[in-house]
Coordinates of C-alpha atoms and ligand atoms in Angstrom, one line a residue:
M21 CA -14.8 10.0 -18.3
K22 CA -11.5 9.0 -17.6
H23 CA -11.3 5.2 -17.2
I24 CA -8.3 4.0 -14.5
L25 CA -7.0 0.6 -14.7
V26 CA -6.5 -0.7 -11.1
T27 CA -4.8 -3.7 -10.7
G28 CA -5.4 -5.4 -7.1
G29 CA -8.5 -3.1 -6.7
A30 CA -10.0 -5.4 -4.0
G31 CA -6.8 -5.3 -2.2
Y32 CA -6.3 -3.1 1.0
I33 CA -5.1 -0.1 -0.5
G34 CA -6.6 -0.8 -3.8
T35 CA -10.1 -0.6 -2.3
H36 CA -9.6 2.8 -0.6
T37 CA -8.3 4.1 -4.0
V38 CA -11.0 2.8 -5.7
V39 CA -13.4 4.9 -3.7
E40 CA -11.6 8.2 -4.0
L41 CA -11.1 7.6 -7.6
I42 CA -14.6 7.5 -7.9
N43 CA -15.3 10.7 -5.5
N44 CA -13.1 12.5 -7.9
G45 CA -15.2 11.7 -11.0
F46 CA -12.8 8.8 -12.5
V47 CA -14.3 5.3 -13.8
P48 CA -12.1 2.7 -12.2
V49 CA -11.7 -0.6 -14.1
I50 CA -10.3 -3.5 -11.2
V51 CA -8.5 -6.3 -12.2
D52 CA -7.9 -8.7 -9.1
D53 CA -8.0 -12.8 -8.7
F54 CA -8.7 -12.1 -5.2
R55 CA -5.9 -14.6 -4.4
N56 CA -5.6 -12.2 -1.3
S57 CA -8.6 -10.3 -1.1
S58 CA -12.6 -10.9 -0.6
H59 CA -15.5 -10.1 -2.6
L60 CA -16.5 -8.8 0.7
A61 CA -14.5 -5.5 -0.2
I62 CA -16.3 -4.8 -3.3
Q63 CA -19.8 -5.4 -1.4
G64 CA -17.8 -2.9 0.9
I65 CA -17.0 -0.5 -2.1
E66 CA -20.4 -0.6 -3.5
H67 CA -22.2 0.3 -0.3
I68 CA -19.8 3.4 -0.1
T69 CA -20.0 4.9 -3.4
K70 CA -23.5 3.3 -4.4
Q71 CA -22.2 2.5 -7.6
K72 CA -21.9 -0.8 -9.5
L73 CA -18.1 -1.3 -10.1
L74 CA -16.2 -2.8 -13.3
I75 CA -14.5 -5.7 -12.4
H76 CA -12.4 -8.4 -14.1
E77 CA -11.3 -11.6 -12.7
F78 CA -7.9 -13.0 -13.9
D79 CA -4.4 -13.4 -13.2
L80 CA -2.5 -10.4 -14.2
C81 CA 0.5 -12.8 -14.9
D82 CA -1.5 -14.0 -17.6
L83 CA -0.3 -11.8 -20.7
I84 CA -3.3 -13.0 -23.2
A85 CA -5.6 -11.9 -20.7
V86 CA -4.1 -8.4 -19.9
K87 CA -4.0 -7.6 -23.5
S88 CA -7.5 -8.7 -24.1
L89 CA -8.4 -6.3 -21.5
F90 CA -6.3 -3.6 -23.1
S91 CA -8.1 -4.0 -26.6
R92 CA -11.4 -3.5 -24.7
Y93 CA -10.7 -0.4 -22.9
S94 CA -9.0 3.0 -23.5
F95 CA -7.1 3.8 -20.5
D96 CA -6.3 7.1 -19.1
G97 CA -3.8 5.9 -16.4
I98 CA -2.9 2.6 -14.6
I99 CA -2.5 2.2 -11.1
H100 CA -0.6 -1.2 -10.6
F101 CA -1.0 -2.4 -7.0
A102 CA -1.2 -6.1 -7.8
A103 CA 1.6 -7.9 -6.2
Y104 CA 2.4 -10.2 -2.9
K105 CA 3.7 -8.2 0.2
A106 CA 4.6 -10.7 2.9
V107 CA 8.2 -10.1 3.8
G108 CA 8.7 -13.2 5.5
E109 CA 7.3 -15.4 3.2
S110 CA 9.2 -14.0 0.4
V111 CA 12.2 -15.3 2.3
N112 CA 11.1 -18.6 1.9
S113 CA 9.4 -18.6 -1.4
P114 CA 11.4 -15.9 -3.5
L115 CA 10.4 -17.4 -6.8
K116 CA 6.8 -17.2 -6.2
Y117 CA 7.4 -13.4 -5.3
Y118 CA 9.9 -12.5 -8.3
T119 CA 7.5 -14.5 -10.6
N120 CA 4.2 -12.4 -9.3
N121 CA 5.5 -9.0 -8.4
L122 CA 7.5 -8.6 -11.8
Q123 CA 5.6 -10.6 -14.5
S124 CA 2.4 -8.8 -13.5
L125 CA 4.5 -5.5 -14.1
T126 CA 6.0 -6.4 -17.1
N127 CA 2.7 -7.6 -18.9
I128 CA 1.3 -4.2 -17.8
L129 CA 4.5 -2.4 -19.4
A130 CA 4.2 -4.4 -22.6
C131 CA 0.7 -3.5 -22.9
M132 CA 1.1 0.2 -22.7
I133 CA 3.0 0.2 -25.5
E134 CA 1.6 -2.0 -27.5
F135 CA -1.7 -0.1 -26.9
Q136 CA 0.1 3.3 -26.4
V137 CA -1.2 3.7 -23.1
N138 CA 0.4 6.2 -21.0
N139 CA 0.3 7.4 -17.3
L140 CA 1.4 4.8 -14.5
V141 CA 1.5 4.8 -10.9
F142 CA 3.2 2.1 -9.1
S143 CA 3.2 0.7 -5.8
S144 CA 6.5 1.2 -4.4
S145 CA 7.8 1.0 -0.6
C146 CA 10.0 2.7 1.8
T147 CA 11.6 -0.9 1.9
V148 CA 13.9 0.7 -0.9
Y149 CA 15.8 2.6 1.7
G150 CA 16.6 -0.1 3.8
D151 CA 17.9 0.7 7.4
P152 CA 19.0 4.5 7.2
V153 CA 22.2 5.2 8.8
G154 CA 22.7 8.4 10.6
I155 CA 19.4 10.5 9.6
K156 CA 16.4 8.8 9.7
E157 CA 14.5 11.1 7.9
V158 CA 14.5 10.0 4.0
S159 CA 14.1 12.1 0.9
E160 CA 13.7 10.5 -2.6
N161 CA 17.6 11.6 -3.1
S162 CA 18.5 9.6 -0.1
E163 CA 20.8 6.3 -0.9
K164 CA 19.1 3.3 -1.3
A165 CA 20.1 0.1 0.0
Q166 CA 20.0 -3.4 -0.9
P167 CA 16.3 -4.4 0.5
S168 CA 16.7 -6.9 3.3
S169 CA 14.2 -9.5 1.4
P170 CA 13.2 -10.8 -2.1
Y171 CA 9.8 -9.0 -1.5
G172 CA 11.6 -5.4 -1.1
N173 CA 13.9 -6.8 -3.6
T174 CA 11.0 -6.7 -6.3
K175 CA 10.0 -2.9 -5.6
L176 CA 13.8 -1.5 -6.1
I177 CA 13.8 -4.0 -9.6
G178 CA 10.1 -2.9 -10.3
E179 CA 11.3 0.9 -10.3
N180 CA 14.4 -0.1 -12.5
I181 CA 12.1 -2.2 -14.7
I182 CA 9.9 1.2 -15.4
E183 CA 12.7 3.7 -15.7
D184 CA 14.8 1.4 -18.2
T185 CA 11.4 1.0 -20.2
A186 CA 10.7 4.7 -19.9
K187 CA 14.1 5.6 -21.5
A188 CA 13.4 3.4 -24.2
N189 CA 10.0 5.0 -24.8
P190 CA 10.2 9.0 -23.7
W191 CA 6.6 9.2 -24.1
L192 CA 6.0 6.9 -21.3
K193 CA 5.2 8.7 -18.0
S194 CA 5.2 7.3 -14.7
I195 CA 5.3 7.9 -10.8
C196 CA 6.4 5.4 -8.3
L197 CA 4.7 6.0 -5.2
R198 CA 7.2 4.8 -2.0
Y199 CA 4.5 4.4 0.8
F200 CA 5.7 4.2 4.6
N201 CA 3.8 2.3 6.7
P202 CA -0.1 2.5 5.8
V203 CA -2.4 2.0 8.4
G204 CA -6.3 2.5 9.7
A205 CA -9.5 2.0 7.4
H206 CA -12.1 3.9 5.5
P207 CA -14.0 6.2 8.1
S208 CA -17.4 4.2 7.2
A209 CA -15.8 0.9 8.4
E210 CA -17.1 -0.6 5.0
I211 CA -13.4 -1.0 4.0
G212 CA -10.3 -2.0 5.8
E213 CA -7.2 -4.2 5.8
F214 CA -8.4 -8.1 5.7
P215 CA -5.1 -9.9 6.5
I216 CA -5.6 -13.2 5.6
G217 CA -3.7 -15.6 8.3
K218 CA -1.9 -14.0 10.9
P219 CA -0.8 -10.7 10.5
N220 CA 2.6 -9.6 10.3
N221 CA 2.1 -5.9 10.5
L222 CA 1.5 -3.9 14.0
L223 CA -1.7 -2.5 13.7
P224 CA -3.9 -5.3 12.7
F225 CA -1.9 -7.4 15.2
V226 CA -2.7 -4.9 18.2
T227 CA -6.8 -4.8 17.1
Q228 CA -6.9 -8.4 16.5
T229 CA -5.2 -8.9 20.0
A230 CA -7.8 -6.6 21.5
I231 CA -10.8 -8.1 19.9
G232 CA -9.6 -11.6 21.2
L233 CA -8.2 -13.3 18.3
H234 CA -5.0 -13.3 19.5
E235 CA -3.8 -13.7 23.3
K236 CA -1.2 -11.2 23.3
L237 CA 1.0 -8.9 21.1
T238 CA 4.8 -9.2 21.2
V239 CA 6.4 -5.9 20.9
F240 CA 9.8 -7.1 19.4
G241 CA 12.8 -5.4 20.9
N242 CA 13.0 -2.6 23.7
D243 CA 16.5 -1.8 23.6
Y244 CA 16.7 0.3 20.4
P245 CA 18.4 3.8 20.3
T246 CA 15.3 5.3 19.8
V247 CA 12.7 7.7 22.0
D248 CA 11.6 4.8 24.1
G249 CA 13.7 1.6 22.9
S250 CA 10.8 0.3 20.4
C251 CA 11.0 0.9 16.8
V252 CA 9.8 4.3 15.3
R253 CA 7.7 4.4 11.8
D254 CA 5.8 6.7 9.8
F255 CA 2.4 5.6 9.8
I256 CA 0.4 6.8 7.1
H257 CA -3.5 6.9 7.1
V258 CA -4.8 4.8 4.1
V259 CA -7.4 7.4 2.9
D260 CA -4.6 10.3 2.6
L261 CA -2.6 7.3 0.5
A262 CA -5.3 6.6 -1.7
N263 CA -5.7 10.3 -2.2
A264 CA -2.3 10.6 -3.4
H265 CA -2.6 8.4 -6.1
V266 CA -5.7 10.2 -7.3
Q267 CA -3.2 13.4 -7.4
A268 CA -0.7 11.4 -9.1
I269 CA -2.8 10.1 -11.8
D270 CA -4.3 13.8 -12.2
F271 CA -0.1 15.2 -12.3
L272 CA 0.7 12.8 -15.0
N273 CA -2.7 13.5 -17.0
S274 CA -1.8 16.9 -17.1
H275 CA 2.1 16.8 -17.7
K276 CA 2.8 16.6 -21.1
D277 CA 6.4 15.2 -21.3
G278 CA 7.9 12.1 -20.2
F279 CA 8.2 12.4 -16.5
N280 CA 9.2 9.4 -14.5
E281 CA 10.0 9.8 -10.9
A282 CA 10.0 8.3 -7.2
I283 CA 7.9 10.2 -4.5
N284 CA 7.5 9.3 -1.0
I285 CA 4.0 9.0 0.6
G286 CA 4.1 9.6 4.4
T287 CA 3.5 12.0 7.0
G288 CA 7.0 13.0 7.8
K289 CA 6.5 12.4 11.5
G290 CA 7.9 9.3 13.4
T291 CA 5.7 7.1 15.8
S292 CA 7.3 4.4 17.9
V293 CA 5.5 0.8 18.7
L294 CA 5.1 1.8 22.0
E295 CA 3.3 5.1 21.2
I296 CA 1.1 3.1 18.7
I297 CA -0.1 0.7 21.8
N298 CA -0.7 3.7 24.3
L299 CA -2.8 5.7 21.6
F300 CA -4.7 2.3 21.0
E301 CA -5.5 1.8 24.9
K302 CA -6.3 5.4 25.3
I303 CA -8.6 5.7 21.7
S304 CA -10.2 2.0 22.5
N305 CA -10.5 2.8 26.1
Q306 CA -9.3 -0.7 27.2
K307 CA -5.9 -2.2 28.2
L308 CA -3.8 -4.0 25.6
N309 CA -2.3 -7.5 26.7
W310 CA 1.2 -7.4 25.3
E311 CA 4.9 -8.3 26.2
F312 CA 8.3 -7.6 25.2
G313 CA 9.9 -10.3 23.1
P314 CA 13.4 -10.4 21.3
R315 CA 14.3 -8.0 18.2
R316 CA 12.4 -9.4 14.7
D317 CA 15.1 -10.2 12.5
G318 CA 15.8 -7.7 9.5
D319 CA 13.4 -4.9 11.2
V320 CA 14.7 -1.5 10.4
I321 CA 15.1 0.6 13.6
E322 CA 13.7 4.1 12.7
I323 CA 12.6 5.6 9.4
F324 CA 10.1 8.2 8.7
A325 CA 9.5 10.4 5.3
N326 CA 10.7 13.6 4.0
A327 CA 7.2 14.3 1.8
S328 CA 8.1 17.9 0.6
K329 CA 8.3 16.5 -2.9
A330 CA 4.8 15.2 -2.6
K331 CA 3.4 18.6 -1.6
E332 CA 5.8 20.1 -4.2
L333 CA 4.6 18.0 -7.2
L334 CA 1.5 16.7 -6.1
N335 CA 0.0 19.4 -3.7
W336 CA -0.5 16.4 -1.4
E337 CA 0.3 16.1 2.2
A338 CA -1.4 13.9 5.0
K339 CA -4.7 15.2 6.4
H340 CA -5.2 12.6 8.8
T341 CA -3.4 12.1 12.0
V342 CA -2.0 8.7 13.4
E343 CA -5.0 8.7 16.2
D344 CA -7.6 9.1 13.2
A345 CA -6.0 5.9 11.9
V346 CA -5.8 4.2 15.0
L347 CA -9.7 4.8 15.8
S348 CA -10.3 4.0 12.0
A349 CA -8.8 0.8 12.2
W350 CA -10.4 -0.3 15.6
N351 CA -13.8 0.5 14.1
W352 CA -13.0 -1.5 11.1
E353 CA -12.1 -4.4 13.3
I354 CA -15.2 -4.3 15.4
N355 CA -17.3 -4.3 12.1
L356 CA -15.3 -7.3 10.7
K357 CA -16.0 -9.1 13.7
Q358 CA -20.0 -9.0 12.6
K359 CA -18.7 -10.2 9.5
R360 CA -16.7 -13.2 10.8
F361 CA -19.4 -14.6 13.1
Ligands
NAD420 P1 -3.2 -6.5 -0.7 O1 -2.8 -7.9 -0.7 O2 -4.3 -6.4 0.2 O3 -3.5 -6.3 -2.3 C1 -3.2 -6.9 -3.4 C2 -4.3 -7.1 -4.1 O4 -3.6 -7.6 -5.5 C3 -4.9 -8.2 -3.7 O5 -6.3 -7.9 -3.8 C4 -4.6 -9.6 -4.5 O6 -5.4 -10.8 -4.7 C5 -4.3 -8.9 -5.8 N1 -3.4 -9.7 -6.7 C6 -1.7 -10.1 -6.2 N2 -1.4 -10.5 -7.3 C7 -2.4 -10.6 -8.3 C8 -2.3 -11.2 -10.1 N3 -1.3 -12.0 -10.2 N4 -3.2 -11.4 -10.4 C9 -4.4 -10.5 -10.1 N5 -4.7 -10.0 -8.7 C10 -3.5 -10.0 -7.9 O7 -2.0 -5.5 -0.7 P2 -1.9 -4.0 -0.3 O8 -1.7 -3.7 1.1 O9 -3.1 -3.4 -0.8 O10 -0.7 -3.7 -1.2 C11 -1.0 -3.2 -2.6 C12 0.6 -2.6 -3.1 O11 1.4 -1.9 -2.2 C13 1.4 -3.9 -3.5 O12 2.2 -3.7 -4.5 C14 2.2 -3.7 -1.9 O13 3.7 -4.5 -1.9 C15 2.4 -2.3 -1.7 N6 2.8 -1.9 -0.8 C16 2.1 -2.0 0.3 C17 2.4 -1.7 1.8 C18 1.5 -2.0 3.1 O14 1.9 -2.3 4.3 N7 0.3 -2.6 2.7 C19 3.6 -1.0 2.0 C20 4.3 -0.4 0.7 C21 3.7 -1.1 -0.5
WQD421 C1 6.3 -2.1 12.2 C2 6.8 -2.3 13.7 C3 7.8 -4.5 14.3 C4 4.4 -6.7 14.7 C5 6.5 -3.8 6.7 C6 7.7 -4.2 5.9 C7 7.7 -3.1 4.5 C8 6.4 -2.2 4.4 C9 5.5 -2.3 5.4 C10 5.7 -3.2 2.2 C11 8.2 -3.0 13.6 C12 6.7 -4.3 15.5 C13 5.1 -5.8 14.6 C14 4.4 -7.3 15.8 C15 6.0 -5.6 16.8 N1 5.3 -3.3 3.4 N2 6.0 -5.3 15.4 N3 5.2 -6.7 16.9 O1 8.3 -3.8 9.5 O2 7.6 -1.1 9.0 O3 7.4 -2.9 7.2 O4 5.6 -3.4 6.3 O5 6.1 -2.5 1.5 O6 8.3 -3.7 3.5 O7 8.9 -4.7 5.6 O8 5.7 -2.8 9.6 O9 4.0 -3.2 10.7 O10 5.5 -4.9 10.5 O11 6.2 -3.1 11.8 O12 6.4 -5.3 17.6 O13 3.3 -8.2 16.1 O14 6.0 -2.9 14.7 O15 8.9 -4.9 15.1 O16 9.1 -2.1 14.4 P1 7.6 -2.6 9.0 P2 5.3 -3.8 10.6

């Protein structure tokens, strides 16, 4: 039985990954202090998997607590999701982001070394590429840019910390998965994204507007040099993303030498903001109340993944379409409404 530590396992991507780990015979051990998640998410996983989960509720910035966890289990791998992720908030509270996102990571790495635990999968982001100039399809070798927010910077610095730690500890194996835009929910609608407060991301704002939580969606900008004037992103279904973690853990477990690389996780296809709205209207069979507004500061114009490295090394590729993702996000929103009221 392989035990995998899943930090931030009660969060959006963590919950879906816990389900796929269990489906593939792993035993996930969740650490989360629920600062950005709900205990309902745990109930959701337990409904889907019909299993009682191993959960430890504490702050990963507490090194003594992390050490005590490592002394209780013999982990076969670690998936480190726990972090703050709101780009705008990170601009106003940079130290909150640098402290939580980096201290939790250095604590995990310190314990990996002290307890000789191998195989780390780290949640990175396409934000490390900035706004690509020229070709909009980015591969892992594309030039990285100075991220436009402290949040993005924590991902770039996190990758560098792992690289330096692996150089000093050549037995250490790691993969930094650079996610594009995760969207959608589990097909059961038992788990999904649980935005606390007003969502910043597009799809939760679309579904929350349609369910009546906001009057109207504002589309930020209509004159970008793209297919229809709105920005273009690579929207990746969260279940596909979850499976990429399982495949990354499998790869690290079977790889003998120190392996430390970054891998893009996206569909390889760009979809515009207006295309998402049209898809949503078709799938939900209703009109969405939306209008154009000014451009949002710091927005990347267009970016999508070259995902061939994930296929080559992990034998991973996206199986769900963006339509599947929009439909599952809508079903989740409808289900959440029943939980809210
Ligand atoms: P999320 O906020 O839903 O999940 C993160 C979880 O970590 C939450 O449950 C939170 O309570 C927990 N957490 C945070 N700090 C903690 C700490 N110090 N101790 C214990 N628990 C703590 O976020 P998510 O969308 O699931 O993202 C997971 C990871 O993926 C993050 O590292 C994020 O930066 C990265 N990522 C997310 C996206 C995205 O759009 N969702 C895109 C690229 C990368
Ligand atoms: C997508 C598009 C908006 C909301 C952010 C982070 C990035 C990564 C993913 C973690 C943009 C437009 C949005 C709205 C809109 N996270 N939009 N109206 O900007 O690609 O990336 O999340 O690593 O680091 O920056 O995602 O969902 O916020 O926006 O028009 O109300 O939707 O302008 O073009 P983004 P997003």
